[in-house]
Amino acid sequence: MPEIKVTPLGAGQDVGRSCILVSIAGKNVMLDCGMHMGYNDDRRFPDFSYITQNGRLTDFLDCVIISHFHLDHCGALPYFSEMVGYDGPIYMTHPTKAICPILLEDYRKITVDKKGETNFFTSQMIKDCMKKVVAVHLHQTVQVDEELEIKAYYAGHVLGAAMFQIKVGCESVVYTGDYNMTPDRHLGAAWIDKCRPDLLISESTYATTIRDSKRCRERDFLKKVHETVERGGKVLIPVFALGRAQELCILLETFWERMNLKAPIYFSTGLTEKANHYYKLFITWTNQKIRKTFVQRNMFEFKHIKAFDRAFADNPGPMVVFATPGMLHAGQSLQIFRKWAGNEKNMVIMPGYCVQGTVGHKILSGQRKLEMEGRQILEVKMQVEYMSFSAHADAKGIMQLIRQAEPRNVLLVHGEAKKMEFLKQKIEQEFHVSCYMPANGETTTILTNPCIPVDISLGLLKRETAIGPLPDAKKPKLMHGTLLMKDNSFRLLCPEQALKELGLAEHQLRFTCRVHVQDPRKEHETGLRVYNHLKGVLKDYSVQHLPDGSITVESILIQATAHSEDQGTKVLLVSWTYQDEELGSYLTSLLKKGLPQST
Amino acid sequence: MAAHLKKRVYEEFTKVVQQQHEDLSTKKLRLTKPSKSAALHVDLCKATSPADALQYLLQFARKPVEVESVEGVVRILLEHYYKENDASVRLKIASLLGLLSKTAGFSPDCIMDDAINTLQNEKSHQVLAQLLDTLLVIGTKLPENPSVRMRLVEVACKHLTDSSHGVRNKCLQLIGCLGPVEKGVAKEAENQAAKDVQKIIGDHFNDQDPRVRTAAIKAMLQHHERGLKLQQAIYSQACKLLADDYEQVRSAAVQLIWVLSQLYPESIVPIPSSNEEIRLVDDAFGKICHMVSDGSWVVRVQAAKLLGSMQQVSSHFLEQTLDKKLMSDLRRKRTAHERAKELYSSGEFSSGRKWGDDAPKEEIDTGAVNLIESGACGAFVHGLEDEMYEVRIAAVEALCMLAQSSPSFAEKCLDFLVDMFNDEIEEVRLQSIHTMRKISNNITLREDQLDTVLAVLEDSSRDIREALHELLCCTNVSTKEGIHLALVELLKNLTKYPTDRESIWKCLKFLGSRHPTLVLPLVPELLSTHPFFDTPEPDMDDPAYIAVLVLIFNAAKSCPTMPALFSDHTFRHYAYLRDSLSHLVPPLRLPGRKLVSAAVSPSITPHEDPSQQFLHQSLERVYNFQHLDPQGIQELLEFTIRDLQRLGELQSELAGMADFTATYLQCQLLLIKALQEKLWNVAAPLYLKQNALASAAAKQILEETYKMEFMYSGVESRQVVIIHHMRLQAKALQLIVTARTTRGVEPLFGMCEKFLQEVDSFQRCFISELPHMQGSFVDKLLDLMPRLVTSKPSEVVKILQTTLRQSTFLHLPLPEQLHRATANIIEPTGESDNPLRFTSGLVVALDVDATLEHVQDPQGTVKVQVLYPDGQAQLIHPKPADFRNPGPGRHRLITQVYLSHTAWTEPCQIEVRLLLAYNSNKSKASARIPKSTWSESLEALPPSENGIEGTIPFSKPVKVYIMPKPARR
């Protein structure tokens, strides 16, 4: 039985360091190549030595696919390709290819320049790595080699995020990467056709959550910002540079536009500016609204959002500032926070989750007095709000995608084991498909039942369809022909042609059978009785009585002779060729029942 | 008789050219007939190659074929068809046959047999499909012939086994269009046949080709449309098709399921995998709801749209559509809506201040969570969050329709509609606001919902704001804080967008009159009165203050205790506002106050509208004036006109009626004045100087009559006849004046003749109304017609003059509803001192924004006129898309007018105004022919010689300061 093998090197019952190995019909594909944010040692990258102990990765892997530009999906790529050594093709979408190096460079800077690590990949390595990347379009079928092909589907989540279908012959696997089934202000919803893959590898970050409508969240957010600004207060929104930041920008920008507000909005500069540039370019990857209106105005050309300067923080009057990083643990966002925390008119909105120990987490859990470095005590008088803006599919969304794609098996990655367990149970219950959730390093084997295509010669097809009733859709039809397996290809031919092709002579195969019938009459009279009997029973067939006393039914010959010993017993000789086996055996059984009593 | 006599007049005075009727053209066509089919024949025979023949056929198809020769042409084509070997030529011939059978007036039953015969030997699938298409055309042309239809259906059934999808497609289409209709003579047999046909179609639901499957469903739908009852058995088949791989199949299947759910709403269907049973309509509803989360947006739109019309669905299912169980980490979570509701009921009004406010509560039993509901769960939640705005709009519409029929559902869907006010696409926002307005009878807004609604008031789009004002007009608010909030937000809106003034005042008017008891406790605060101290008198011109007063006065109308809280200046302001903004301020009963406006006397009887009464009384008085002396008549008329005009200003609902009658009386007054001139008796040459008055009067009457006819909506034929009569009198007056002032008789001939023609057409148009016009001018004139026709112009004039003097004043019956078309230019305001500068020779765009009321068909009639200081006038036709229709009888024109002029030395003002174009041909009485299509009506109407096209200015002109600068070289 052919099988598909899946081994997660990362993201198996875990979030972060996504890296999944798939072997399908003799092809090996690596899906994503991410880093883990929680570790600073060797564990931050997947263990590539698992793939091959000795020998080059390039020989073993047929291709690498990156689903989107988040570092937990592409962070280990330069290490993998340049330091471990891989020269094969790397596939990603155009926006991912454009934005990915910016993030990698940023990551490198922080690790090497700030933390002072050595033995890390260099800028040059990032560049070299990017040279190996092949960019793909949505729904474009890319032929990796003669048998392996991949195809990208839209996944929402972030700009350029894609789901990939990997297909070899009739077997296929769909890897979703991270995806979002509810559209937001700048991205559409993930979509896939009914491709019925053998295996669907899906993320399951929110396996046990069903989310509220995004409108309530948006409205709350906007209302809070608006009220504060009207009061004359300042709003601080700590964000990570890419992804949700753009979403919030669009949200505020359109709201400002609609409500005719004048208060300035600032965005801390740096990385974002470069990335925003790409957002402007890849309009086709955004949602319906932005795609439709960009002719008049590109939504990412913000009218109200300007670059932030450190000096602006002291300006009087209301303003809204987006600042990095998102958890208020360091950098610009923390500086601004310290300046504004003392005024109860101001507000800080945390748009995402905060790790324990960060200032963000402290203020969210209600702490009002913070101890800063140098024993300073900072009293937080400003309002603290929490708003969840996340772009992963929730449990319902995951189920919806499974319903759309109709896979034969599901495999869950990128989530917590306990939550996966619940979803796994649900999937098996509702769709009656088997579901797997391997841990890192654990191999899952899935048996497939691929269909094997066979070429049929046109002559044979036409001939066979002409016989018998009309072709009925969806019902199997019996055909007679010769299956020829030659040079790794299958063909269905008519026997004569097959013989000719193989240079073989035709052998006749005939079955004969004797049936004893009690009949005292003469031979030819018996023959006549048999003839009349068959004529009556087999109305659809041509039954003939030949002058020499024998009877033919189609090509079957029946002869009646007297038994040598007992004259009252007649022997009916029935003879048929191999091709007429069906009719022949039917006839013998019919004759064995005896002739009807004649009048 | 009169017509005959008139002809004699023609003969006497003019050279009449007999217009020949155009019989000739048909004759000419008939001559060409044989040559045409013959030519085709010759061409086809000449054709050496199939390509040639195809060319000839293509050329032939471009020209129309007249009815008589169709059959001949068909025969030639068929003859050639049998000979032709090339499939493409046969295809073209087959399509030509179809085209030809469509010819109006041609009955294709004679060619049917041939067409069916051609099918027998045809091998090419494409040609077969085309031939079946032709048969379909033939069949639809013969709707009265059941046997033909039966035969065609049989033919189609035979070809259903064809291996080509195109042929099967066409067959199903044919069966769908021509399948037997139930209402036959032999009902049983027919019914059986219908069942069979439906079974045949049903069998093709499982065809291997998606196009054929779609065609099968469409054929079934076609059957339904033609009034055949579909079998309930189809339902289960159709349900299976919902899971089809192809979107067009799913889309059609959704439609079919909807149809079946409307046909058999109450029958019971089993739920698979359980023993329970439910009503079919509920089951179908659940299934269609499921399709709202389909992969294809076309299907989603379709499903969302159809949901709206499934009103028989049980409320239990309906309410599920808004249900979405939230959970987080397997623990039950409340939705934001639930939280808001709870906060509200607990008395605290703020939300989401703390982190973990939405923290999940109880644990959920993992087994009980159903992630994919088979029922209707959350269909609208999904639909409203959809990626495509088409789906969202469809969902909002469906929500609206369902909420209109179910008050409890309306209450539930409120939260979701309010959420839609923040959609990213304006169209969706607007749609949801309108929807909310439509269901507003069923709902009362909670304070937090109101808050969200009011937040939209700051939207920069004017359409949104106005829609919202409309919504607020008919909203129920539950608390006094709500009213206060609404007022504060509206005032904020007023300061931010001063142009919304009128709309906001109107909104407050309704808000006040709907919630008098809620406004009452707010009055002292709103008027900032103090129990001990006098507070300064607010500025009367402040729009915000007026807004507050409008709210209070309207509330006071049904709350008699309120006036006690007013301070002195409030009463004064009331009197002023009642006078200046009478449409916004209702009459109040303010006992013991003398400051009450005189127009509203305290002695009014509530059950009878006094102003209506007054209107009728004054008219009665006028119609009896015959007994007065001329001086008295004039005075009476003058006073009545003045009264009516004033009444119109005060009573907005009577304005149309009052203005209409005032205009009519004005006409009469002018006529009387003109006739009273003593100088009529003076010899003509001496009179030359004084004619100015009379001719001006005649001219003015003419103008006024056009206004009466075209500016008012609701004018009935009874009024139209009076108006035309008045116009006739004016024309007579004109004729007399001209006769008096011109020397020589020559020009008079023409005028007399024209006038008599008018009388004649008047008689023709209003023949049915003539009995009501005893003693009128026209009545007398028609009596004298024989004499008039034969007499010389000078005599005619003399007769006219006497008739005019003796004729009685016609009573103008008033219609039920009469509204005057009005227009108000909001933008440009005309107040700007900054000239609009632009380089001469180039254009500048001027934004024009105007509201139109009671204008029928504004797209066709409203024009913008620009008058330049040099007298040059420019008429602009706004695009049809520039008109919006915010409410019944109201329109809004938002357009851009392009100005250009040569250079000026100084900035100068131009005038912009709106005109109402009319065409006397299309008057309401004479043109009762229903308009077919726009283009046709234009061509169909012959330009008649007395059709006068003109324009009536119906808005105040607005001055715009512009300055075309000379171009710099």
Short mmCIF file of N, CA and C in Angstrom, two decimals, chain B residues 21-127:
data_model
loop_
_atom_site.label_atom_id
_atom_site.label_comp_id
_atom_site.label_asym_id
_atom_site.label_seq_id
_atom_site.Cartn_x
_atom_site.Cartn_y
_atom_site.Cartn_z
N HIS B 21 -50.92 59.54 -46.74
CA HIS B 21 -50.58 58.47 -45.79
C HIS B 21 -49.57 57.55 -46.43
N GLU B 22 -48.77 56.99 -45.57
CA GLU B 22 -47.63 56.26 -46.12
C GLU B 22 -47.95 54.79 -46.36
N ASP B 23 -48.84 54.61 -47.32
CA ASP B 23 -49.13 53.23 -47.67
C ASP B 23 -48.06 52.69 -48.60
N LEU B 24 -47.38 53.67 -49.19
CA LEU B 24 -46.46 53.31 -50.27
C LEU B 24 -45.36 52.36 -49.81
N SER B 25 -44.90 52.61 -48.61
CA SER B 25 -43.71 51.88 -48.17
C SER B 25 -43.95 50.37 -48.18
N THR B 26 -45.13 49.97 -47.63
CA THR B 26 -45.36 48.52 -47.57
C THR B 26 -45.44 47.93 -48.97
N LYS B 27 -46.02 48.72 -49.82
CA LYS B 27 -46.15 48.26 -51.19
C LYS B 27 -44.78 47.99 -51.81
N LYS B 28 -43.89 48.93 -51.52
CA LYS B 28 -42.58 48.82 -52.09
C LYS B 28 -41.89 47.54 -51.59
N LEU B 29 -42.08 47.29 -50.29
CA LEU B 29 -41.45 46.11 -49.71
C LEU B 29 -41.97 44.84 -50.38
N ARG B 30 -43.24 44.85 -50.61
CA ARG B 30 -43.83 43.65 -51.19
C ARG B 30 -43.22 43.36 -52.55
N LEU B 31 -42.90 44.41 -53.25
CA LEU B 31 -42.29 44.24 -54.56
C LEU B 31 -40.96 43.51 -54.48
N THR B 32 -40.22 43.81 -53.40
CA THR B 32 -38.89 43.23 -53.31
C THR B 32 -38.92 41.80 -52.82
N LYS B 33 -40.07 41.37 -52.33
CA LYS B 33 -40.12 40.10 -51.62
C LYS B 33 -39.56 38.91 -52.40
N PRO B 34 -40.14 38.62 -53.54
CA PRO B 34 -39.67 37.41 -54.20
C PRO B 34 -38.20 37.50 -54.55
N SER B 35 -37.80 38.69 -54.88
CA SER B 35 -36.41 38.85 -55.29
C SER B 35 -35.47 38.50 -54.15
N LYS B 36 -35.94 38.77 -52.92
CA LYS B 36 -35.05 38.54 -51.81
C LYS B 36 -34.77 37.05 -51.59
N SER B 37 -35.86 36.27 -51.52
CA SER B 37 -35.63 34.84 -51.29
C SER B 37 -34.95 34.23 -52.51
N ALA B 38 -35.32 34.74 -53.64
CA ALA B 38 -34.69 34.24 -54.86
C ALA B 38 -33.20 34.54 -54.84
N ALA B 39 -32.90 35.75 -54.39
CA ALA B 39 -31.49 36.13 -54.36
C ALA B 39 -30.71 35.21 -53.46
N LEU B 40 -31.33 34.89 -52.33
CA LEU B 40 -30.66 33.98 -51.40
C LEU B 40 -30.40 32.63 -52.07
N HIS B 41 -31.43 32.19 -52.76
CA HIS B 41 -31.33 30.91 -53.43
C HIS B 41 -30.17 30.92 -54.41
N VAL B 42 -30.16 31.96 -55.20
CA VAL B 42 -29.11 32.09 -56.21
C VAL B 42 -27.75 32.11 -55.55
N ASP B 43 -27.69 32.91 -54.45
CA ASP B 43 -26.41 33.03 -53.76
C ASP B 43 -25.93 31.68 -53.27
N LEU B 44 -26.86 30.95 -52.66
CA LEU B 44 -26.47 29.68 -52.07
C LEU B 44 -26.05 28.68 -53.13
N CYS B 45 -26.73 28.76 -54.26
CA CYS B 45 -26.37 27.83 -55.33
C CYS B 45 -25.01 28.20 -55.91
N LYS B 46 -24.77 29.48 -55.93
CA LYS B 46 -23.50 29.95 -56.50
C LYS B 46 -22.32 29.54 -55.64
N ALA B 47 -22.60 29.46 -54.34
CA ALA B 47 -21.50 29.25 -53.40
C ALA B 47 -20.73 28.00 -53.74
N THR B 48 -19.44 28.14 -53.90
CA THR B 48 -18.64 27.00 -54.31
C THR B 48 -18.11 26.25 -53.11
N SER B 49 -17.80 26.97 -52.07
CA SER B 49 -17.24 26.30 -50.89
C SER B 49 -18.12 26.62 -49.69
N PRO B 50 -18.02 25.80 -48.65
CA PRO B 50 -18.81 26.08 -47.44
C PRO B 50 -18.53 27.48 -46.88
N ALA B 51 -17.28 27.90 -46.98
CA ALA B 51 -16.93 29.22 -46.46
C ALA B 51 -17.72 30.29 -47.19
N ASP B 52 -17.85 30.13 -48.51
CA ASP B 52 -18.63 31.08 -49.31
C ASP B 52 -20.08 31.13 -48.83
N ALA B 53 -20.64 29.92 -48.71
CA ALA B 53 -22.04 29.83 -48.32
C ALA B 53 -22.24 30.49 -46.96
N LEU B 54 -21.28 30.25 -46.09
CA LEU B 54 -21.38 30.84 -44.75
C LEU B 54 -21.40 32.35 -44.84
N GLN B 55 -20.53 32.87 -45.72
CA GLN B 55 -20.48 34.32 -45.90
C GLN B 55 -21.84 34.86 -46.36
N TYR B 56 -22.43 34.17 -47.36
CA TYR B 56 -23.73 34.62 -47.88
C TYR B 56 -24.77 34.62 -46.78
N LEU B 57 -24.73 33.55 -46.01
CA LEU B 57 -25.73 33.44 -44.94
C LEU B 57 -25.55 34.54 -43.90
N LEU B 58 -24.29 34.83 -43.61
CA LEU B 58 -24.03 35.88 -42.62
C LEU B 58 -24.57 37.21 -43.10
N GLN B 59 -24.31 37.47 -44.40
CA GLN B 59 -24.81 38.73 -44.97
C GLN B 59 -26.33 38.77 -44.94
N PHE B 60 -26.89 37.63 -45.26
CA PHE B 60 -28.34 37.54 -45.30
C PHE B 60 -28.94 37.81 -43.93
N ALA B 61 -28.28 37.31 -42.90
CA ALA B 61 -28.81 37.42 -41.54
C ALA B 61 -28.87 38.86 -41.08
N ARG B 62 -28.08 39.73 -41.71
CA ARG B 62 -28.03 41.11 -41.24
C ARG B 62 -29.30 41.88 -41.60
N LYS B 63 -29.97 41.44 -42.67
CA LYS B 63 -31.14 42.18 -43.11
C LYS B 63 -32.41 41.53 -42.58
N PRO B 64 -33.37 42.33 -42.22
CA PRO B 64 -34.63 41.72 -41.75
C PRO B 64 -35.42 41.15 -42.92
N VAL B 65 -36.24 40.17 -42.61
CA VAL B 65 -37.07 39.55 -43.64
C VAL B 65 -38.52 39.83 -43.30
N GLU B 66 -39.29 40.26 -44.26
CA GLU B 66 -40.68 40.59 -43.97
C GLU B 66 -41.51 39.30 -43.84
N VAL B 67 -42.61 39.46 -43.15
CA VAL B 67 -43.41 38.30 -42.73
C VAL B 67 -43.79 37.40 -43.90
N GLU B 68 -44.18 38.02 -44.98
CA GLU B 68 -44.76 37.23 -46.08
C GLU B 68 -43.75 36.27 -46.68
N SER B 69 -42.49 36.69 -46.68
CA SER B 69 -41.52 35.88 -47.40
C SER B 69 -40.80 34.89 -46.50
N VAL B 70 -41.15 34.89 -45.20
CA VAL B 70 -40.40 34.02 -44.29
C VAL B 70 -40.48 32.57 -44.72
N GLU B 71 -41.69 32.15 -45.04
CA GLU B 71 -41.83 30.73 -45.33
C GLU B 71 -40.99 30.31 -46.53
N GLY B 72 -41.02 31.17 -47.55
CA GLY B 72 -40.23 30.89 -48.75
C GLY B 72 -38.76 30.76 -48.41
N VAL B 73 -38.29 31.70 -47.63
CA VAL B 73 -36.88 31.68 -47.27
C VAL B 73 -36.55 30.41 -46.50
N VAL B 74 -37.47 30.05 -45.59
CA VAL B 74 -37.24 28.84 -44.80
C VAL B 74 -37.12 27.63 -45.70
N ARG B 75 -37.99 27.55 -46.68
CA ARG B 75 -37.94 26.40 -47.59
C ARG B 75 -36.60 26.33 -48.30
N ILE B 76 -36.16 27.49 -48.79
CA ILE B 76 -34.87 27.50 -49.51
C ILE B 76 -33.75 27.05 -48.58
N LEU B 77 -33.81 27.55 -47.35
CA LEU B 77 -32.76 27.20 -46.39
C LEU B 77 -32.77 25.71 -46.11
N LEU B 78 -33.97 25.17 -45.92
CA LEU B 78 -34.06 23.74 -45.61
C LEU B 78 -33.53 22.90 -46.76
N GLU B 79 -33.91 23.32 -47.94
CA GLU B 79 -33.47 22.60 -49.13
C GLU B 79 -31.94 22.53 -49.16
N HIS B 80 -31.37 23.69 -48.88
CA HIS B 80 -29.92 23.74 -48.89
C HIS B 80 -29.33 22.93 -47.74
N TYR B 81 -30.07 22.94 -46.64
CA TYR B 81 -29.61 22.23 -45.44
C TYR B 81 -29.36 20.76 -45.75
N TYR B 82 -30.31 20.14 -46.45
CA TYR B 82 -30.17 18.71 -46.72
C TYR B 82 -28.99 18.44 -47.62
N LYS B 83 -28.66 19.40 -48.46
CA LYS B 83 -27.57 19.17 -49.41
C LYS B 83 -26.21 19.42 -48.77
N GLU B 84 -26.20 20.21 -47.73
CA GLU B 84 -24.93 20.71 -47.21
C GLU B 84 -24.19 19.65 -46.41
N ASN B 85 -22.89 19.56 -46.64
CA ASN B 85 -22.10 18.61 -45.89
C ASN B 85 -21.37 19.25 -44.73
N ASP B 86 -21.12 20.54 -44.85
CA ASP B 86 -20.31 21.21 -43.85
C ASP B 86 -21.16 21.54 -42.62
N ALA B 87 -20.66 21.11 -41.46
CA ALA B 87 -21.46 21.28 -40.24
C ALA B 87 -21.65 22.76 -39.89
N SER B 88 -20.64 23.57 -40.15
CA SER B 88 -20.74 24.98 -39.73
C SER B 88 -21.84 25.69 -40.51
N VAL B 89 -21.99 25.33 -41.79
CA VAL B 89 -23.04 25.96 -42.59
C VAL B 89 -24.41 25.50 -42.10
N ARG B 90 -24.48 24.20 -41.79
CA ARG B 90 -25.75 23.70 -41.29
C ARG B 90 -26.11 24.38 -39.97
N LEU B 91 -25.09 24.58 -39.17
CA LEU B 91 -25.31 25.26 -37.89
C LEU B 91 -25.89 26.65 -38.11
N LYS B 92 -25.30 27.34 -39.07
CA LYS B 92 -25.77 28.70 -39.33
C LYS B 92 -27.21 28.67 -39.85
N ILE B 93 -27.48 27.70 -40.71
CA ILE B 93 -28.84 27.60 -41.24
C ILE B 93 -29.82 27.32 -40.10
N ALA B 94 -29.41 26.42 -39.19
CA ALA B 94 -30.29 26.09 -38.07
C ALA B 94 -30.56 27.34 -37.23
N SER B 95 -29.52 28.12 -37.01
CA SER B 95 -29.73 29.32 -36.19
C SER B 95 -30.59 30.33 -36.93
N LEU B 96 -30.42 30.38 -38.29
CA LEU B 96 -31.25 31.29 -39.08
C LEU B 96 -32.72 30.89 -39.00
N LEU B 97 -32.95 29.58 -38.99
CA LEU B 97 -34.33 29.11 -38.90
C LEU B 97 -34.96 29.62 -37.61
N GLY B 98 -34.18 29.55 -36.55
CA GLY B 98 -34.69 30.04 -35.27
C GLY B 98 -35.00 31.52 -35.34
N LEU B 99 -34.07 32.26 -35.93
CA LEU B 99 -34.24 33.71 -36.04
C LEU B 99 -35.50 34.04 -36.84
N LEU B 100 -35.64 33.31 -37.94
CA LEU B 100 -36.77 33.59 -38.82
C LEU B 100 -38.10 33.27 -38.14
N SER B 101 -38.09 32.18 -37.35
CA SER B 101 -39.37 31.85 -36.71
C SER B 101 -39.78 32.89 -35.70
N LYS B 102 -38.80 33.68 -35.27
CA LYS B 102 -39.12 34.73 -34.30
C LYS B 102 -39.84 35.90 -34.94
N THR B 103 -39.79 36.01 -36.26
CA THR B 103 -40.38 37.16 -36.95
C THR B 103 -41.82 37.36 -36.49
N ALA B 104 -42.10 38.58 -36.12
CA ALA B 104 -43.44 38.86 -35.61
C ALA B 104 -44.48 38.61 -36.68
N GLY B 105 -45.57 37.97 -36.32
CA GLY B 105 -46.65 37.76 -37.26
C GLY B 105 -46.53 36.48 -38.05
N PHE B 106 -45.41 35.81 -37.90
CA PHE B 106 -45.21 34.58 -38.66
C PHE B 106 -45.56 33.39 -37.77
N SER B 107 -46.39 32.51 -38.26
CA SER B 107 -46.74 31.34 -37.45
C SER B 107 -45.92 30.16 -37.90
N PRO B 108 -45.05 29.68 -37.05
CA PRO B 108 -44.06 28.70 -37.52
C PRO B 108 -44.55 27.26 -37.54
N ASP B 109 -45.85 27.00 -37.38
CA ASP B 109 -46.24 25.59 -37.35
C ASP B 109 -46.02 24.89 -38.68
N CYS B 110 -45.99 25.70 -39.77
CA CYS B 110 -45.80 25.07 -41.07
C CYS B 110 -44.40 24.52 -41.25
N ILE B 111 -43.44 25.07 -40.51
CA ILE B 111 -42.07 24.57 -40.72
C ILE B 111 -41.66 23.60 -39.64
N MET B 112 -42.57 23.33 -38.70
CA MET B 112 -42.17 22.49 -37.58
C MET B 112 -41.77 21.09 -38.01
N ASP B 113 -42.62 20.52 -38.87
CA ASP B 113 -42.34 19.15 -39.30
C ASP B 113 -40.97 19.04 -39.93
N ASP B 114 -40.68 20.02 -40.78
CA ASP B 114 -39.38 19.99 -41.45
C ASP B 114 -38.25 20.07 -40.44
N ALA B 115 -38.47 20.95 -39.48
CA ALA B 115 -37.41 21.13 -38.48
C ALA B 115 -37.19 19.85 -37.70
N ILE B 116 -38.30 19.17 -37.37
CA ILE B 116 -38.14 17.91 -36.63
C ILE B 116 -37.46 16.86 -37.50
N ASN B 117 -37.83 16.87 -38.78
CA ASN B 117 -37.21 15.91 -39.69
C ASN B 117 -35.71 16.08 -39.79
N THR B 118 -35.29 17.31 -39.81
CA THR B 118 -33.86 17.54 -39.93
C THR B 118 -33.10 16.89 -38.79
N LEU B 119 -33.77 16.80 -37.63
CA LEU B 119 -33.10 16.22 -36.46
C LEU B 119 -32.69 14.77 -36.68
N GLN B 120 -33.52 14.04 -37.47
CA GLN B 120 -33.34 12.61 -37.57
C GLN B 120 -31.93 12.22 -37.99
N ASN B 121 -31.46 12.86 -39.06
CA ASN B 121 -30.22 12.37 -39.65
C ASN B 121 -29.00 13.18 -39.24
N GLU B 122 -29.21 14.11 -38.35
CA GLU B 122 -28.10 14.98 -38.01
C GLU B 122 -27.08 14.25 -37.14
N LYS B 123 -25.83 14.40 -37.48
CA LYS B 123 -24.79 13.72 -36.72
C LYS B 123 -24.05 14.71 -35.80
N SER B 124 -23.87 15.90 -36.27
CA SER B 124 -23.09 16.86 -35.49
C SER B 124 -23.85 17.29 -34.24
N HIS B 125 -23.18 17.23 -33.10
CA HIS B 125 -23.84 17.59 -31.85
C HIS B 125 -24.19 19.08 -31.78
N GLN B 126 -23.28 19.86 -32.32
CA GLN B 126 -23.52 21.30 -32.27
C GLN B 126 -24.75 21.68 -33.06
N VAL B 127 -24.86 21.09 -34.25
CA VAL B 127 -26.00 21.40 -35.10
C VAL B 127 -27.28 20.91 -34.43
#
